[in-house]
Amino acid sequence: MNAVVPDTSPAFSFEKELLSGKEYAQYLRLVAKTYGITVQENCQVTKINKSNDSYQIDSSLGLYQAKYLIVATGEFQNPDTTGIQGAELAMHYGHVEHFYVTSDKPFIIIGGNESACDALTHLAYLGNEVHLFTDCFGAKEDNPDPSISLSPITKERLKYIQSDPKYHIHIKEGKKARKIELIKQIYHVTFEDGSCTNSHHKPILATGFRNCCHLIDGIDLFDYDAQQLPKVNEKDESTVQDNCFLIGPSLRQGQTIFCYIYKFHQRFLPVIAEMAKRENWTLNPEEVAFSRQIKCIWRTYLVARSTVIVRSEWPIYGTIRESFLKELL
């Protein structure tokens, strides 16, 4: 479901279901090369202004102009530590390179959902004692959306370590961390209810991420809601700037959360279709059909999750282009 163009499949190409970040980046580079797309790497956008109907984009590599702006700045590089005094003393999940560590001292994890469970299970597998403090873990949610509840594979991993007494894990719910202190080389965490805990290791924060749109200087590209998420209309267009569209994990449409690759790329087509309409472009019917197929597969996935059915017969998206195969070999 993470393919972005027809006739390709990252899983089939790399012969594995779960790709690393570097492997998926290689897949995207091959897509860009095949379609002749120019990607300017190591380019930092510092400011965006607007003159008449043209966006003026200042970057570390010079000035660019564009009629349309698609904001895909993501969230992973901007950890959410709001509400926790002394959060800089901890280590956010997004900054952890790996969990291949062992210690006779317990580890502390603060947060919930997929990232918290990932840290918990990896550390526990290696024989570490792990304490998880969470306001809402996500393990008991019955919503089939993986943005709200734990995914089936994560629930399976969690049940495995919970059922085996050789793993030493402790999960305490209803806990909101408010303060972290380092006193005599011991990390002290204070929670909203007044209770405390401590650890010899830096606490791991699995508290999620925040959008990065507002970090770019210049005009305000978006208005924001109470959760500091960018506001968009039904076309994923900014409510304050024309021809400025949002894609990625910060996107919301109604109650739908588009925070996974296979979820938010189903919104590529509406954005492209709207731009095509405004510019009188003719879209490739095969590309349009593929995008709609992805949307249907995503809906099937939700139905499968809600009925506790895991299907393995979902179609692979065609065959790999010969150029892709040669590059990967």
C-alpha positions as semicolon CSV with decimal commas, in nm:
position;residue;x (nm);y (nm);z (nm)
1;M;0,000;0,000;0,000
2;N;0,303;0,229;0,012
3;A;0,349;0,237;-0,366
4;V;0,320;0,588;-0,508
5;V;0,295;0,509;-0,881
6;P;0,142;0,222;-1,084
7;D;0,341;-0,090;-1,170
8;T;0,567;-0,060;-0,866
9;S;0,567;-0,219;-0,523
10;P;0,828;-0,131;-0,258
11;A;0,767;-0,462;-0,080
12;F;0,805;-0,666;-0,400
13;S;1,113;-0,471;-0,505
14;F;1,299;-0,525;-0,179
15;E;1,145;-0,867;-0,109
16;K;1,034;-0,765;0,240
17;E;0,713;-0,631;0,392
18;L;0,862;-0,365;0,619
19;L;1,118;-0,137;0,453
20;S;1,367;0,078;0,639
21;G;1,364;0,453;0,587
22;K;1,672;0,432;0,366
23;E;1,516;0,159;0,153
24;Y;1,195;0,353;0,103
25;A;1,401;0,660;0,016
26;Q;1,580;0,450;-0,247
27;Y;1,243;0,348;-0,387
28;L;1,137;0,714;-0,412
29;R;1,464;0,805;-0,585
30;L;1,398;0,537;-0,845
31;V;1,048;0,677;-0,900
32;A;1,191;1,026;-0,946
33;K;1,456;0,898;-1,188
34;T;1,205;0,698;-1,392
35;Y;0,972;0,996;-1,434
36;G;1,246;1,256;-1,475
37;I;1,146;1,447;-1,161
38;T;1,396;1,702;-1,029
39;V;1,447;1,670;-0,654
40;Q;1,661;1,938;-0,492
41;E;1,816;1,779;-0,183
42;N;1,994;1,957;0,102
43;C;1,783;2,264;0,032
44;Q;1,633;2,448;0,328
45;V;1,334;2,674;0,268
46;T;1,378;2,977;0,493
47;K;1,097;3,214;0,392
48;I;0,785;3,220;0,176
49;N;0,615;3,539;0,059
50;K;0,358;3,615;-0,208
51;S;0,351;3,874;-0,484
52;N;0,026;3,892;-0,678
53;D;-0,044;3,528;-0,771
54;S;0,314;3,405;-0,734
55;Y;0,481;3,253;-0,429
56;Q;0,837;3,374;-0,366
57;I;1,033;3,096;-0,199
58;D;1,366;3,183;-0,037
59;S;1,595;2,885;0,016
60;S;1,954;2,798;0,094
61;L;2,001;2,733;-0,279
62;G;1,842;3,051;-0,405
63;L;1,505;3,204;-0,490
64;Y;1,221;3,006;-0,651
65;Q;0,883;3,119;-0,782
66;A;0,567;2,914;-0,812
67;K;0,198;2,961;-0,881
68;Y;0,108;2,659;-0,670
69;L;0,249;2,555;-0,335
70;I;0,215;2,204;-0,192
71;V;0,329;2,197;0,170
72;A;0,468;1,856;0,266
73;T;0,695;1,950;0,555
74;G;0,589;1,655;0,769
75;E;0,613;1,623;1,145
76;F;0,885;1,374;1,238
77;Q;1,154;1,642;1,270
78;N;0,940;1,836;1,518
79;P;0,878;1,627;1,835
80;D;0,583;1,733;2,050
81;T;0,697;1,798;2,407
82;T;0,439;2,061;2,498
83;G;0,326;2,063;2,859
84;I;0,635;1,888;2,996
85;Q;0,874;2,116;3,184
86;G;1,233;1,995;3,145
87;A;1,150;1,783;2,838
88;E;1,497;1,862;2,700
89;L;1,638;1,629;2,968
90;A;1,459;1,333;2,811
91;M;1,508;1,163;2,474
92;H;1,223;1,177;2,227
93;Y;1,134;0,861;2,036
94;G;1,209;1,041;1,710
95;H;1,571;1,092;1,816
96;V;1,639;0,729;1,912
97;E;1,864;0,559;1,658
98;H;1,801;0,207;1,791
99;F;1,691;0,018;2,102
100;Y;1,971;-0,238;2,106
101;V;2,075;-0,161;2,465
102;T;2,066;-0,360;2,786
103;S;2,088;-0,244;3,145
104;D;2,024;-0,375;3,495
105;K;1,847;-0,043;3,565
106;P;1,483;0,006;3,454
107;F;1,388;0,225;3,158
108;I;1,101;0,477;3,162
109;I;0,875;0,550;2,865
110;I;0,627;0,839;2,868
111;G;0,349;0,844;2,609
112;G;0,136;0,600;2,416
113;N;0,023;0,437;2,095
114;E;0,256;0,291;1,831
115;S;0,582;0,465;1,925
116;A;0,547;0,387;2,296
117;C;0,467;0,023;2,228
118;D;0,755;-0,003;1,981
119;A;1,001;0,125;2,241
120;L;0,848;-0,092;2,512
121;T;0,861;-0,419;2,319
122;H;1,210;-0,366;2,176
123;L;1,361;-0,290;2,516
124;A;1,171;-0,575;2,682
125;Y;1,279;-0,831;2,421
126;L;1,640;-0,765;2,521
127;G;1,566;-0,845;2,886
128;N;1,531;-0,490;3,015
129;E;1,281;-0,388;3,281
130;V;1,054;-0,123;3,128
131;H;0,798;0,107;3,289
132;L;0,546;0,279;3,061
133;F;0,347;0,578;3,190
134;T;0,067;0,683;2,959
135;D;-0,247;0,893;2,960
136;C;-0,407;0,664;2,700
137;F;-0,212;0,372;2,560
138;G;-0,433;0,291;2,261
139;A;-0,431;-0,084;2,327
140;K;-0,796;-0,089;2,433
141;E;-0,930;0,132;2,154
142;D;-1,171;-0,051;1,922
143;N;-1,145;0,204;1,641
144;P;-1,004;0,029;1,330
145;D;-0,805;0,340;1,234
146;P;-0,434;0,277;1,319
147;S;-0,399;0,650;1,383
148;I;-0,613;0,602;1,695
149;S;-0,564;0,243;1,810
150;L;-0,270;0,005;1,800
151;S;-0,222;-0,187;1,476
152;P;-0,285;-0,566;1,482
153;I;0,085;-0,653;1,458
154;T;0,165;-0,417;1,747
155;K;-0,113;-0,565;1,960
156;E;0,026;-0,910;1,884
157;R;0,375;-0,809;1,997
158;L;0,235;-0,653;2,313
159;K;0,027;-0,958;2,404
160;Y;0,331;-1,179;2,351
161;I;0,549;-1,000;2,606
162;Q;0,257;-0,955;2,848
163;S;0,185;-1,329;2,846
164;D;0,544;-1,437;2,913
165;P;0,670;-1,375;3,272
166;K;1,031;-1,358;3,156
167;Y;0,961;-1,008;3,022
168;H;0,951;-0,735;3,284
169;I;0,711;-0,463;3,175
170;H;0,484;-0,237;3,377
171;I;0,213;-0,021;3,217
172;K;0,043;0,254;3,418
173;E;-0,239;0,442;3,248
174;G;-0,396;0,775;3,340
175;K;-0,054;0,938;3,377
176;K;0,041;1,275;3,225
177;A;0,402;1,381;3,274
178;R;0,439;1,747;3,368
179;K;0,798;1,787;3,487
180;I;1,136;1,617;3,442
181;E;1,433;1,697;3,665
182;L;1,790;1,568;3,688
183;I;1,899;1,547;4,050
184;K;2,230;1,384;4,138
185;Q;2,237;1,194;3,808
186;I;1,888;1,055;3,864
187;Y;1,599;1,156;3,637
188;H;1,283;1,244;3,832
189;V;0,946;1,259;3,655
190;T;0,646;1,428;3,816
191;F;0,295;1,354;3,687
192;E;-0,019;1,565;3,682
193;D;-0,171;1,367;3,970
194;G;0,128;1,451;4,192
195;S;0,289;1,107;4,176
196;C;0,655;1,065;4,080
197;T;0,897;0,811;3,939
198;N;1,270;0,808;3,871
199;S;1,529;0,639;3,652
200;H;1,905;0,623;3,596
201;H;1,835;0,650;3,223
202;K;1,692;0,940;3,026
203;P;1,314;0,900;3,002
204;I;1,195;0,817;2,650
205;L;0,918;1,047;2,529
206;A;0,668;0,881;2,296
207;T;0,452;1,193;2,289
208;G;0,405;1,233;1,915
209;F;0,498;1,510;1,673
210;R;0,372;1,851;1,559
211;N;0,341;2,002;1,213
212;C;0,621;2,221;1,079
213;C;0,429;2,461;0,853
214;H;0,455;2,749;1,099
215;L;0,834;2,718;1,128
216;I;0,891;2,881;0,787
217;D;0,925;3,260;0,798
218;G;0,718;3,489;0,579
219;I;0,343;3,494;0,524
220;D;0,106;3,274;0,721
221;L;0,040;2,979;0,493
222;F;-0,239;2,838;0,710
223;D;-0,476;2,918;0,990
224;Y;-0,469;2,668;1,278
225;D;-0,730;2,492;1,491
226;A;-0,728;2,431;1,867
227;Q;-0,490;2,135;1,823
228;Q;-0,255;2,355;1,619
229;L;-0,333;2,163;1,301
230;P;-0,351;2,354;0,969
231;K;-0,704;2,436;0,854
232;V;-0,793;2,334;0,499
233;N;-1,108;2,323;0,285
234;E;-1,254;2,014;0,119
235;K;-0,987;2,041;-0,152
236;D;-0,702;2,030;0,105
237;E;-0,634;2,395;0,025
238;S;-0,539;2,653;0,286
239;T;-0,828;2,862;0,416
240;V;-0,613;3,177;0,407
241;Q;-0,395;3,135;0,095
242;D;-0,510;3,046;-0,258
243;N;-0,326;2,769;-0,444
244;C;-0,157;2,650;-0,124
245;F;-0,229;2,283;-0,052
246;L;-0,140;2,057;0,239
247;I;-0,040;1,692;0,221
248;G;0,105;1,464;0,486
249;P;0,037;1,356;0,845
250;S;-0,107;1,691;0,962
251;L;-0,394;1,668;0,713
252;R;-0,747;1,619;0,844
253;Q;-1,074;1,591;0,655
254;G;-1,366;1,566;0,895
255;Q;-1,283;1,290;1,141
256;T;-1,033;1,122;0,907
257;I;-0,664;1,137;1,004
258;F;-0,413;1,104;0,719
259;C;-0,096;1,033;0,916
260;Y;0,048;0,728;0,740
261;I;0,200;0,716;0,391
262;Y;-0,060;0,473;0,261
263;K;-0,331;0,700;0,403
264;F;-0,222;1,047;0,303
265;H;-0,117;0,961;-0,052
266;Q;-0,481;0,884;-0,131
267;R;-0,526;1,263;-0,103
268;F;-0,272;1,331;-0,379
269;L;-0,534;1,283;-0,648
270;P;-0,779;1,549;-0,521
271;V;-0,498;1,806;-0,507
272;I;-0,367;1,718;-0,853
273;A;-0,718;1,706;-0,997
274;E;-0,797;2,050;-0,861
275;M;-0,477;2,198;-1,005
276;A;-0,549;2,028;-1,337
277;K;-0,898;2,174;-1,339
278;R;-0,768;2,526;-1,278
279;E;-0,501;2,491;-1,549
280;N;-0,707;2,291;-1,800
281;W;-0,470;1,995;-1,790
282;T;-0,568;1,646;-1,906
283;L;-0,477;1,374;-1,657
284;N;-0,359;1,025;-1,748
285;P;-0,660;0,791;-1,696
286;E;-0,433;0,506;-1,580
287;E;-0,278;0,722;-1,308
288;V;-0,622;0,836;-1,194
289;A;-0,748;0,476;-1,183
290;F;-0,446;0,370;-0,978
291;S;-0,504;0,642;-0,720
292;R;-0,866;0,540;-0,687
293;Q;-0,761;0,178;-0,647
294;I;-0,539;0,276;-0,352
295;K;-0,837;0,444;-0,188
296;C;-1,047;0,130;-0,228
297;I;-0,771;-0,089;-0,084
298;W;-0,742;0,142;0,217
299;R;-1,116;0,112;0,281
300;T;-1,089;-0,268;0,254
301;Y;-0,806;-0,257;0,507
302;L;-1,024;-0,068;0,757
303;V;-1,306;-0,320;0,712
304;A;-1,061;-0,607;0,763
305;R;-0,932;-0,450;1,084
306;S;-1,276;-0,372;1,221
307;T;-1,384;-0,735;1,172
308;V;-1,054;-0,872;1,305
309;I;-0,967;-1,029;0,972
310;V;-0,620;-1,014;0,826
311;R;-0,617;-1,079;0,453
312;S;-0,308;-1,180;0,261
313;E;-0,463;-1,192;-0,083
314;W;-0,472;-0,818;-0,151
315;P;-0,340;-0,752;-0,501
316;I;0,016;-0,648;-0,567
317;Y;0,017;-0,335;-0,780
318;G;0,124;-0,480;-1,111
319;T;0,477;-0,580;-1,198
320;I;0,798;-0,392;-1,142
321;R;0,920;-0,183;-1,430
322;E;1,232;-0,324;-1,590
323;S;1,426;-0,006;-1,511
324;F;1,341;-0,043;-1,141
325;L;1,449;-0,404;-1,134
326;K;1,783;-0,324;-1,297
327;E;1,849;-0,044;-1,049
328;L;1,771;-0,263;-0,749
329;L;1,993;-0,543;-0,871
